[in-house]
Amino acid sequence: MSDAVIKAEALSLTFQTNDGPVHALKDINLEIGKGEFVSFIGPSGCGKTTFLRCVAALETPTAGSLTVNGLSPDDARRARAYGYVFQAAGLYPWRTIGGNIRLPLEIMGYSRAEQAARVKQVLDLVDLAGFEKKFPWQLSGGMQQRASIARALAFDADILLMDEPFGALDEIVRDHLNEQLLALWAKTEKTIGFVTHSIPEAVYLSTRIVVMSPRPGRIADIITSTLPRERPLDIRDTPEFLAIAHRVREGLRAGHAYDD
Amino acid sequence: MTWMRQHLMPVLTVVAAIIALWYAGAVALNAPWAYDQAKRADRDLSFSALVAETWSQDKPKLPAPHQVVAEIWKTSGDMVLRGKAFSKRSLVFHGWITLSATMLGFILGTGFGILLAIGIVHNRAMDMSVMPWVIASQTIPILAIAPMVVVVMNSIGFAGLVPKSIISMYLSFFPVVVGMTKGLRSPDAMEMDQMRTWNAGAWKTLISLRLPSSMPYLFTSLKVAIAASLVGAIVGELPINQDGGLGARMLVGSYYGQTIQIWSALLTAAALAACLVGLVGLVQGITLRRMGMAR
């Protein structure tokens, strides 16, 4: 792929702890192309979140190279190349939903008119039109997370990094949000990096699935999805879907993800 | 009704117990003088006469509550009704003197405390160097040296409100520094990371995340600070009593054995402190509710 948006070569990250070095990431080679939806799956400690944080320049790799939009991750962060969605919605209780979405725009110095237009646009995008003046506590957990996604979409970042964004939600809400996220991805054509620990979620959403394994954190398998881009929820009962899910599970097993 | 049973009754019970103890104490402490007087006049003192006597002396060791209340009314409400609220003998006048020094000291102390906390949070050198001095500053027995500070400042031309406010500020900035340092550091790692992903600088992070997050800590500190401010103002009034103030009132009372006057100034100061703390609590409740942070 020549138009790689995210490109990691021999990327390693070792934390020095009192119990000796911890290899959070070891020899990661990965290219993510424009408009891809790549999921990272694996047991805790496999480095999936760490990799995403490296891309976001929230962690600094200790070896290898990593570029984002052809820049170093920190330059890409300064250029506001990505929106990051955390596991918790992280909405400020003292700001309305609209105010929360406006916050990064205020920080980035958009004009007031531009802020208002963008807030309205992204609220429509995540189906929260009419909730602009509500406060976070007036919304359900799923709606809060949608507001948090809207906030990450509000500025012109063409990369969306999502760290277990639906991990704290129940399965019914999660299904609904997965469906909406796919629609959103189709509409916005963003490049998405998505960390999850749910096999169905990874298979349902992704164009590629990166299966990772722990100690040291490394890539066990990369699976290219054969599913069409149009994915109704019941695609998850098709043999094709189950076959991919099976391969993910095999990858996890090969990486000793099921060992204690 | 349940509110009264749950909140009012316990408070009233304690108040009633204190008043009962107070009356009993007045009898016990003032009895020797009463016996002495009776012996000099060569008359017998029945128990009921003794009680009546101990609760109505002019200069009792411990004045009875009703004597103090009467004195407070005589020097406040009654004088206000007669249009003499700001006479030199009025508690309203003295209370106002103390209150103005308290408020100035509280505002200065709060401002200074918040600035120090912002410095401590943003600058590692300040974090390492300032905090120990802040703590050391509170080990100085300011209550003991405050009179000297006031006298010295007076001699170099700072009289009236300012020296008292400085003592007041010295006592009140400490809880604000400690509370605000903790408050400004209260945003969690995720919230700080989030700011980083937006490439927000220290200033933007301070304004939109750190300061709003610190509000619950700030208000808790302010409650302690405003009470400390009042103590500082009263102590600052002790050495220079021609300016007036509740502290001066207490000291003058002690010169002339006017125990009733001392106690009325004391109770007024306590009531003032309760009102100030209550006021901060009220503002806290409204602010935190409006910010969605009420607990």
Coordinates of C-alpha atoms in Angstrom, one line a residue:
Chain A
M1 CA 0.0 0.0 0.0
S2 CA 1.5 3.3 -1.0
D3 CA -1.0 5.6 0.6
A4 CA -0.4 4.3 4.1
V5 CA -1.9 6.7 6.7
I6 CA -0.3 4.9 9.6
K7 CA 2.9 3.0 9.1
A8 CA 4.8 1.1 11.8
E9 CA 8.1 -0.6 11.2
A10 CA 9.8 -2.8 13.8
L11 CA 8.0 -0.8 16.4
S12 CA 8.8 -1.7 20.0
L13 CA 8.0 -0.2 23.4
T14 CA 9.6 -1.3 26.6
F15 CA 8.5 0.0 30.0
Q16 CA 11.2 0.0 32.7
T17 CA 9.5 -1.1 35.9
N18 CA 10.8 -2.2 39.3
D19 CA 10.3 -5.8 38.3
G20 CA 12.4 -5.4 35.2
P21 CA 11.5 -4.4 31.7
V22 CA 8.0 -5.0 30.3
H23 CA 7.8 -5.5 26.6
A24 CA 4.5 -3.8 25.8
L25 CA 5.1 -3.9 22.1
K26 CA 7.7 -5.9 20.2
D27 CA 8.5 -5.7 16.5
I28 CA 5.2 -4.4 15.2
N29 CA 5.0 -4.1 11.4
L30 CA 1.8 -2.7 10.2
E31 CA 0.4 -0.4 7.5
I32 CA -3.0 1.1 7.6
G33 CA -4.3 2.6 4.4
K34 CA -6.7 5.5 3.9
G35 CA -10.3 4.7 4.7
E36 CA -9.6 1.4 6.3
F37 CA -11.4 0.2 9.4
V38 CA -8.8 -1.8 11.4
S39 CA -9.6 -3.5 14.7
F40 CA -7.1 -4.5 17.3
I41 CA -8.1 -7.5 19.4
G42 CA -6.3 -9.5 22.0
P43 CA -6.3 -10.2 25.8
S44 CA -5.3 -7.5 28.2
G45 CA -1.6 -6.8 28.2
C46 CA -1.2 -7.5 24.5
G47 CA -0.4 -3.9 23.7
K48 CA -3.4 -3.1 21.6
T49 CA -4.2 0.1 23.5
T50 CA -0.5 0.9 23.8
F51 CA -0.2 0.8 20.0
L52 CA -3.1 3.1 19.6
R53 CA -1.6 5.5 22.2
C54 CA 1.7 5.4 20.3
V55 CA -0.1 6.5 17.1
A56 CA -1.7 9.3 19.2
A57 CA 1.7 10.3 20.6
L58 CA 0.4 9.6 24.1
E59 CA 3.3 7.0 24.5
T60 CA 6.7 7.2 22.9
P61 CA 8.0 4.0 21.3
T62 CA 11.5 2.9 22.4
A63 CA 12.6 1.4 19.0
G64 CA 11.5 1.3 15.4
S65 CA 9.7 3.9 13.3
L66 CA 6.1 5.1 13.3
T67 CA 4.6 7.7 10.9
V68 CA 1.1 9.1 10.9
N69 CA 0.1 10.9 7.7
G70 CA 3.8 10.8 6.8
L71 CA 4.7 12.8 10.0
S72 CA 6.1 11.7 13.3
P73 CA 3.2 10.9 15.7
D74 CA 3.9 14.0 17.8
D75 CA 3.8 16.3 14.8
A76 CA 0.7 14.6 13.6
R77 CA -0.8 15.3 17.1
R78 CA 0.1 18.9 16.8
A79 CA -1.4 19.1 13.4
R80 CA -4.6 17.6 14.9
A81 CA -4.5 14.6 12.6
Y82 CA -6.7 12.4 14.7
G83 CA -9.7 12.3 16.9
Y84 CA -9.4 10.0 19.9
V85 CA -12.4 8.3 21.7
F86 CA -11.6 6.9 25.1
Q87 CA -13.3 4.1 26.9
A88 CA -15.2 6.6 29.1
A89 CA -17.1 9.3 27.4
G90 CA -15.2 11.9 29.4
L91 CA -17.8 14.6 29.0
Y92 CA -17.5 17.6 31.4
P93 CA -20.6 17.7 33.7
W94 CA -20.4 21.5 33.7
R95 CA -20.8 21.8 29.9
T96 CA -23.9 21.0 27.9
I97 CA -23.5 18.3 25.1
G98 CA -23.1 21.1 22.6
G99 CA -20.6 22.8 24.9
N100 CA -18.6 19.6 25.3
I101 CA -18.4 19.1 21.5
R102 CA -17.5 22.7 21.1
L103 CA -14.5 22.4 23.6
P104 CA -11.9 21.1 21.1
L105 CA -13.1 23.6 18.6
E106 CA -12.6 26.4 21.1
I107 CA -9.2 25.1 21.9
M108 CA -8.3 24.9 18.2
G109 CA -9.5 28.5 17.6
Y110 CA -12.5 27.9 15.3
S111 CA -14.7 31.0 14.8
R112 CA -18.0 31.0 16.8
A113 CA -20.1 30.6 13.6
E114 CA -17.9 27.7 12.5
Q115 CA -18.2 26.1 16.0
A116 CA -22.0 26.3 15.9
A117 CA -22.2 24.9 12.4
R118 CA -19.9 22.0 13.2
V119 CA -21.6 21.1 16.5
K120 CA -24.9 20.9 14.7
Q121 CA -23.5 18.8 11.9
V122 CA -21.8 16.2 14.1
L123 CA -24.8 16.0 16.4
D124 CA -26.9 15.1 13.3
L125 CA -24.2 12.6 12.3
V126 CA -24.5 10.6 15.6
D127 CA -28.3 11.0 15.8
L128 CA -28.2 13.4 18.7
A129 CA -29.9 16.4 17.1
G130 CA -31.9 18.3 19.7
F131 CA -29.7 17.3 22.6
E132 CA -27.3 20.2 22.2
K133 CA -28.6 22.0 25.3
K134 CA -28.9 18.9 27.5
F135 CA -26.3 18.1 30.2
P136 CA -24.4 14.8 30.1
W137 CA -26.2 13.4 33.2
Q138 CA -29.5 13.8 31.3
L139 CA -28.3 11.2 28.7
S140 CA -27.9 7.5 28.8
G141 CA -24.4 5.9 28.7
G142 CA -24.8 5.0 25.0
M143 CA -25.9 8.5 24.1
Q144 CA -22.9 9.9 26.1
Q145 CA -20.5 7.8 24.1
R146 CA -22.1 8.9 20.9
A147 CA -21.6 12.5 22.0
S148 CA -18.0 11.7 22.7
I149 CA -17.6 10.3 19.2
A150 CA -19.3 13.4 17.8
R151 CA -16.7 15.5 19.7
A152 CA -13.9 13.5 18.1
L153 CA -15.4 14.1 14.6
A154 CA -16.0 17.8 15.1
F155 CA -12.7 18.9 13.9
D156 CA -11.1 18.0 10.5
A157 CA -9.1 14.9 11.5
D158 CA -9.3 12.2 8.9
I159 CA -8.2 9.5 11.4
L160 CA -10.4 8.3 14.2
L161 CA -8.7 6.3 17.0
M162 CA -11.1 4.5 19.3
D163 CA -10.0 2.7 22.5
E164 CA -12.7 0.3 23.6
P165 CA -15.3 3.0 23.1
F166 CA -18.2 0.6 23.8
G167 CA -16.5 -1.6 26.4
A168 CA -18.6 -0.2 29.3
L169 CA -21.9 -0.5 27.6
D170 CA -24.4 -3.4 27.5
E171 CA -24.7 -5.6 24.5
I172 CA -27.9 -4.3 23.1
V173 CA -26.7 -0.7 23.2
R174 CA -23.4 -1.9 21.8
D175 CA -25.1 -3.6 18.8
H176 CA -26.9 -0.4 18.0
L177 CA -23.8 1.7 18.3
N178 CA -21.8 -0.7 16.1
E179 CA -24.4 -0.4 13.4
Q180 CA -24.3 3.4 13.7
L181 CA -20.5 3.5 13.6
L182 CA -20.5 1.6 10.3
A183 CA -23.0 4.1 8.8
L184 CA -20.8 6.9 10.1
W185 CA -17.7 5.4 8.7
A186 CA -19.4 5.0 5.3
K187 CA -20.5 8.7 5.4
T188 CA -17.3 10.2 6.6
E189 CA -14.7 7.9 4.9
K190 CA -12.4 8.3 7.9
T191 CA -9.6 5.9 8.7
I192 CA -10.5 4.1 11.9
G193 CA -8.3 2.3 14.4
F194 CA -10.5 0.5 16.8
V195 CA -9.4 -1.4 20.0
T196 CA -11.8 -4.0 21.3
H197 CA -11.9 -7.3 23.3
S198 CA -15.0 -8.5 21.6
I199 CA -14.6 -10.9 18.7
P200 CA -18.1 -10.3 17.1
E201 CA -17.5 -6.6 17.4
A202 CA -14.2 -6.8 15.6
V203 CA -15.4 -9.0 12.9
Y204 CA -18.6 -7.0 12.3
L205 CA -16.9 -3.6 12.0
S206 CA -13.5 -4.2 10.4
T207 CA -12.0 -4.4 7.0
R208 CA -9.0 -5.8 8.7
I209 CA -8.5 -7.4 12.1
V210 CA -5.2 -7.3 13.9
V211 CA -5.0 -10.2 16.4
M212 CA -2.4 -9.5 19.1
S213 CA -0.9 -11.6 21.9
P214 CA 0.8 -10.7 25.1
R215 CA 4.3 -11.0 26.7
P216 CA 5.7 -9.5 24.6
G217 CA 2.9 -7.6 22.9
R218 CA 3.1 -8.6 19.2
I219 CA 0.9 -9.3 16.2
A220 CA -0.2 -12.9 16.0
D221 CA -2.3 -12.6 12.8
I222 CA -3.8 -10.1 10.4
I223 CA -7.1 -11.1 8.9
T224 CA -8.5 -9.2 5.9
S225 CA -12.3 -9.4 6.0
T226 CA -14.2 -10.8 3.1
L227 CA -17.5 -9.3 4.2
P228 CA -19.1 -6.7 2.0
R229 CA -19.0 -3.0 3.2
E230 CA -22.8 -3.0 3.6
R231 CA -23.3 -5.0 6.8
P232 CA -26.7 -5.5 8.3
L233 CA -26.7 -6.8 11.9
D234 CA -27.8 -10.3 10.9
I235 CA -24.7 -10.7 8.8
R236 CA -23.3 -12.1 12.0
D237 CA -25.3 -15.3 11.5
T238 CA -23.8 -16.0 8.1
P239 CA -21.2 -18.8 7.6
E240 CA -18.7 -16.2 6.2
F241 CA -18.9 -14.2 9.4
L242 CA -18.5 -17.2 11.6
A243 CA -15.5 -18.4 9.5
I244 CA -13.7 -15.1 10.1
A245 CA -14.6 -15.1 13.8
H246 CA -13.2 -18.7 14.0
R247 CA -10.0 -17.5 12.4
V248 CA -9.7 -14.7 15.0
R249 CA -10.2 -17.2 17.7
E250 CA -7.5 -19.5 16.2
G251 CA -5.2 -16.5 16.1
L252 CA -5.8 -15.7 19.8
R253 CA -5.2 -19.4 20.7
A254 CA -2.0 -19.5 18.7
G255 CA -0.9 -16.4 20.6
H256 CA -1.6 -18.2 23.9
A257 CA -4.4 -15.7 24.6
Y258 CA -6.4 -18.4 26.4
D259 CA -3.5 -19.5 28.6
D260 CA -3.4 -18.3 32.1
Chain B
M1 CA -42.0 17.0 59.5
T2 CA -39.4 14.4 58.9
W3 CA -37.0 17.1 58.1
M4 CA -37.6 18.7 61.5
R5 CA -37.2 15.4 63.2
Q6 CA -34.0 14.5 61.4
H7 CA -32.2 17.8 61.3
L8 CA -33.8 20.3 63.7
M9 CA -34.3 18.0 66.7
P10 CA -30.7 16.8 67.2
V11 CA -29.5 20.4 66.9
L12 CA -32.0 21.7 69.4
T13 CA -31.3 18.9 71.8
V14 CA -27.6 19.8 71.8
V15 CA -28.3 23.5 72.2
A16 CA -30.7 22.8 75.1
A17 CA -28.0 20.7 76.8
I18 CA -25.4 23.4 76.4
I19 CA -27.7 26.0 77.8
A20 CA -28.6 23.8 80.8
L21 CA -24.9 23.2 81.4
W22 CA -24.2 26.9 81.1
Y23 CA -26.8 27.9 83.7
A24 CA -25.5 25.2 86.0
G25 CA -22.0 26.5 85.5
A26 CA -23.1 30.0 86.2
V27 CA -24.5 28.9 89.6
A28 CA -21.4 27.0 90.5
L29 CA -18.9 29.7 89.5
N30 CA -20.8 32.7 90.8
A31 CA -21.9 31.1 94.1
P32 CA -18.8 32.1 96.1
W33 CA -19.3 35.8 95.4
A34 CA -23.0 35.5 96.3
Y35 CA -22.2 33.7 99.6
D36 CA -19.6 36.3 100.4
Q37 CA -22.1 39.1 99.8
A38 CA -24.7 37.4 101.9
K39 CA -22.3 36.9 104.7
R40 CA -21.3 40.6 104.7
A41 CA -24.9 41.6 104.7
D42 CA -25.4 39.0 107.5
R43 CA -28.4 37.3 105.9
D44 CA -29.1 33.7 105.0
L45 CA -29.2 32.6 101.4
S46 CA -31.8 30.0 100.4
F47 CA -31.2 27.9 97.3
S48 CA -33.7 29.7 95.2
A49 CA -32.3 33.1 96.3
L50 CA -28.8 31.8 95.5
V51 CA -29.8 30.8 92.0
A52 CA -31.5 34.1 91.4
E53 CA -28.4 36.0 92.7
T54 CA -25.9 34.0 90.6
W55 CA -27.9 34.6 87.4
S56 CA -28.1 38.4 87.9
Q57 CA -24.7 39.7 89.1
D58 CA -23.2 42.8 87.5
K59 CA -19.8 41.3 87.0
P60 CA -20.2 37.6 87.2
K61 CA -17.4 35.1 86.6
L62 CA -19.7 33.4 84.1
P63 CA -22.7 35.4 83.0
A64 CA -25.9 33.5 82.5
P65 CA -27.2 33.1 78.9
H66 CA -30.1 35.5 79.3
Q67 CA -27.7 38.2 80.6
V68 CA -25.5 37.8 77.5
V69 CA -28.5 37.8 75.2
A70 CA -29.9 40.9 76.8
E71 CA -26.5 42.6 76.5
I72 CA -26.3 41.6 72.8
W73 CA -29.8 43.0 72.2
K74 CA -29.0 46.2 74.1
T75 CA -25.9 46.8 72.0
S76 CA -27.2 45.7 68.6
G77 CA -30.9 45.4 67.8
D78 CA -32.0 48.0 70.3
M79 CA -29.4 50.5 69.1
V80 CA -30.4 49.9 65.5
L81 CA -34.0 50.7 66.4
R82 CA -32.9 53.9 68.1
G83 CA -30.9 54.8 64.9
K84 CA -27.6 54.4 66.6
A85 CA -26.3 51.3 64.8
F86 CA -22.9 52.8 64.2
S87 CA -22.3 54.3 67.6
K88 CA -19.0 53.3 69.2
R89 CA -20.9 51.2 71.8
S90 CA -22.8 49.2 69.2
L91 CA -21.9 45.6 68.4
V92 CA -23.1 46.3 64.8
F93 CA -20.3 48.9 64.6
H94 CA -17.7 46.6 66.0
G95 CA -18.9 43.6 64.0
W96 CA -18.7 45.7 60.8
I97 CA -15.1 46.7 61.6
T98 CA -14.1 43.0 62.1
L99 CA -16.1 41.9 59.1
S100 CA -14.5 44.3 56.7
A101 CA -11.0 43.2 57.8
T102 CA -12.1 39.6 57.6
M103 CA -13.4 40.0 54.0
L104 CA -10.4 41.9 52.8
G105 CA -8.1 39.3 54.3
F106 CA -10.2 36.5 52.9
I107 CA -10.2 37.9 49.4
L108 CA -6.4 38.5 49.5
G109 CA -5.7 35.1 51.0
T110 CA -7.9 33.3 48.5
G111 CA -6.3 35.1 45.5
F112 CA -2.8 34.6 46.8
G113 CA -3.6 30.9 47.6
I114 CA -5.0 30.2 44.1
L115 CA -2.1 31.9 42.4
L116 CA 0.4 29.9 44.5
A117 CA -1.5 26.7 43.7
I118 CA -1.5 27.4 40.0
G119 CA 2.3 28.0 40.2
I120 CA 2.9 24.9 42.1
V121 CA 0.9 22.7 39.7
H122 CA 2.6 24.1 36.6
N123 CA 6.1 24.6 37.7
R124 CA 8.2 21.8 39.0
A125 CA 10.7 24.1 40.7
M126 CA 7.8 25.8 42.5
D127 CA 6.3 22.5 43.5
M128 CA 9.6 21.5 45.1
S129 CA 10.4 24.8 46.7
V130 CA 7.2 26.6 47.6
M131 CA 5.2 23.9 49.3
P132 CA 7.7 23.3 52.2
W133 CA 7.7 27.1 52.8
V134 CA 3.9 27.2 52.8
I135 CA 3.8 24.5 55.4
A136 CA 6.6 26.2 57.4
S137 CA 4.7 29.4 57.3
Q138 CA 1.9 27.8 59.3
T139 CA 4.2 26.5 62.0
I140 CA 4.9 30.1 63.1
P141 CA 2.6 30.9 66.0
I142 CA 1.0 33.8 64.2
L143 CA -1.6 34.2 66.9
A144 CA 1.2 35.0 69.3
I145 CA 3.1 37.4 67.1
A146 CA 0.2 39.0 65.4
P147 CA 0.0 41.8 67.9
M148 CA 3.6 42.6 67.3
V149 CA 3.1 42.6 63.5
V150 CA 0.2 45.0 63.9
V151 CA 2.1 47.4 66.2
V152 CA 5.2 47.4 64.0
M153 CA 3.1 48.1 60.9
N154 CA 1.3 50.8 62.7
S155 CA 4.6 52.5 63.5
I156 CA 5.6 52.5 59.9
G157 CA 2.3 54.1 58.8
F158 CA 0.0 51.1 58.0
A159 CA -2.9 51.6 60.3
G160 CA -6.5 50.4 60.4
L161 CA -7.8 47.8 58.0
V162 CA -4.6 46.7 56.3
P163 CA -2.5 45.2 59.1
K164 CA -5.5 43.3 60.4
S165 CA -6.2 42.0 56.8
I166 CA -2.7 40.8 56.4
I167 CA -2.9 38.7 59.6
S168 CA -6.2 37.5 58.3
M169 CA -4.7 36.7 54.8
Y170 CA -1.8 34.9 56.4
L171 CA -4.1 32.5 58.2
S172 CA -6.5 32.0 55.2
F173 CA -4.2 31.4 52.3
F174 CA -2.9 28.1 53.6
P175 CA -6.1 26.0 53.3
V176 CA -6.6 27.5 49.8
V177 CA -3.1 26.6 48.6
V178 CA -3.4 23.0 49.9
G179 CA -7.0 22.5 48.6
M180 CA -6.4 24.1 45.2
T181 CA -3.2 22.2 44.6
K182 CA -5.1 19.0 45.1
G183 CA -8.1 20.3 43.1
L184 CA -6.0 21.5 40.1
R185 CA -4.5 18.0 40.0
S186 CA -7.8 16.2 40.3
P187 CA -8.4 15.6 36.6
D188 CA -7.5 12.0 35.9
A189 CA -5.0 10.6 33.4
M190 CA -7.7 10.2 30.7
E191 CA -8.9 13.7 31.0
M192 CA -5.3 15.0 30.7
D193 CA -4.6 12.7 27.7
Q194 CA -7.8 14.0 26.1
M195 CA -6.5 17.5 26.3
R196 CA -3.2 16.4 24.8
T197 CA -5.0 14.8 21.8
W198 CA -6.5 18.2 21.1
N199 CA -3.0 19.7 21.4
A200 CA -4.3 22.0 24.2
G201 CA -1.6 24.1 25.9
A202 CA -1.2 24.6 29.7
W203 CA -3.3 27.7 29.7
K204 CA -6.3 26.2 27.8
T205 CA -6.0 23.1 30.0
L206 CA -6.1 25.3 33.1
I207 CA -9.1 27.3 32.0
S208 CA -11.3 24.6 30.6
L209 CA -10.3 21.5 32.7
R210 CA -8.2 22.2 35.8
L211 CA -10.1 25.2 37.2
P212 CA -13.6 23.8 36.8
S213 CA -12.5 20.4 38.2
S214 CA -11.0 22.1 41.3
M215 CA -14.3 23.8 42.4
P216 CA -15.4 21.2 45.0
Y217 CA -11.9 21.4 46.5
L218 CA -11.9 25.2 46.4
F219 CA -15.1 25.6 48.3
T220 CA -14.1 23.1 51.0
S221 CA -11.0 25.2 51.5
L222 CA -12.9 28.4 51.4
K223 CA -15.0 27.3 54.4
V224 CA -11.9 26.7 56.5
A225 CA -10.3 29.9 55.1
I226 CA -13.1 32.2 56.0
A227 CA -13.3 31.1 59.6
A228 CA -9.5 31.4 59.8
S229 CA -9.8 34.9 58.3
L230 CA -12.2 35.9 61.1
V231 CA -9.8 34.6 63.8
G232 CA -7.0 36.5 62.1
A233 CA -9.0 39.8 62.1
I234 CA -10.0 39.4 65.8
V235 CA -6.4 38.7 66.8
G236 CA -5.2 41.7 64.8
E237 CA -7.6 43.9 66.7
L238 CA -6.4 43.0 70.1
P239 CA -3.4 45.3 70.4
I240 CA -4.9 48.5 69.0
N241 CA -8.3 48.9 70.5
Q242 CA -9.1 52.5 69.7
D243 CA -10.1 51.3 66.2
G244 CA -12.8 49.1 67.6
G245 CA -13.8 45.6 66.4
L246 CA -15.0 42.5 68.2
G247 CA -11.4 41.7 69.3
A248 CA -11.0 45.2 70.8
R249 CA -14.4 44.8 72.5
M250 CA -13.2 41.6 74.2
L251 CA -9.9 43.0 75.3
V252 CA -11.5 46.2 76.7
G253 CA -14.1 44.1 78.4
S254 CA -11.3 42.1 80.1
Y255 CA -9.6 45.3 81.3
Y256 CA -12.6 46.3 83.2
G257 CA -13.9 42.9 84.3
Q258 CA -17.0 43.3 82.0
T259 CA -17.5 39.6 81.5
I260 CA -21.0 40.2 80.0
Q261 CA -19.4 42.4 77.4
I262 CA -16.7 39.8 76.6
W263 CA -19.2 37.0 76.2
S264 CA -21.5 39.1 74.0
A265 CA -18.6 40.0 71.7
L266 CA -17.6 36.3 71.8
L267 CA -21.0 35.1 70.9
T268 CA -21.3 37.7 68.2
A269 CA -18.0 36.6 66.7
A270 CA -19.1 33.0 66.8
A271 CA -22.4 33.8 65.1
L272 CA -20.6 35.9 62.5
A273 CA -18.3 32.9 61.8
A274 CA -21.3 30.6 61.5
C275 CA -23.0 33.0 59.0
L276 CA -19.8 33.4 56.9
V277 CA -19.2 29.6 56.7
G278 CA -22.9 29.1 56.0
L279 CA -22.8 31.7 53.2
V280 CA -19.8 30.0 51.6
G281 CA -21.7 26.7 51.9
L282 CA -24.7 28.2 50.2
V283 CA -22.6 29.6 47.3
Q284 CA -20.9 26.2 47.1
G285 CA -24.3 24.4 46.8
I286 CA -25.5 26.6 44.1
T287 CA -22.3 26.6 42.1
L288 CA -21.7 22.9 42.2
R289 CA -25.3 22.1 41.4
R290 CA -25.2 24.4 38.4
M291 CA -21.9 22.7 37.3
G292 CA -23.4 19.3 37.7
M293 CA -20.9 18.4 40.4
A294 CA -23.1 18.3 43.5
R295 CA -22.5 15.3 45.6

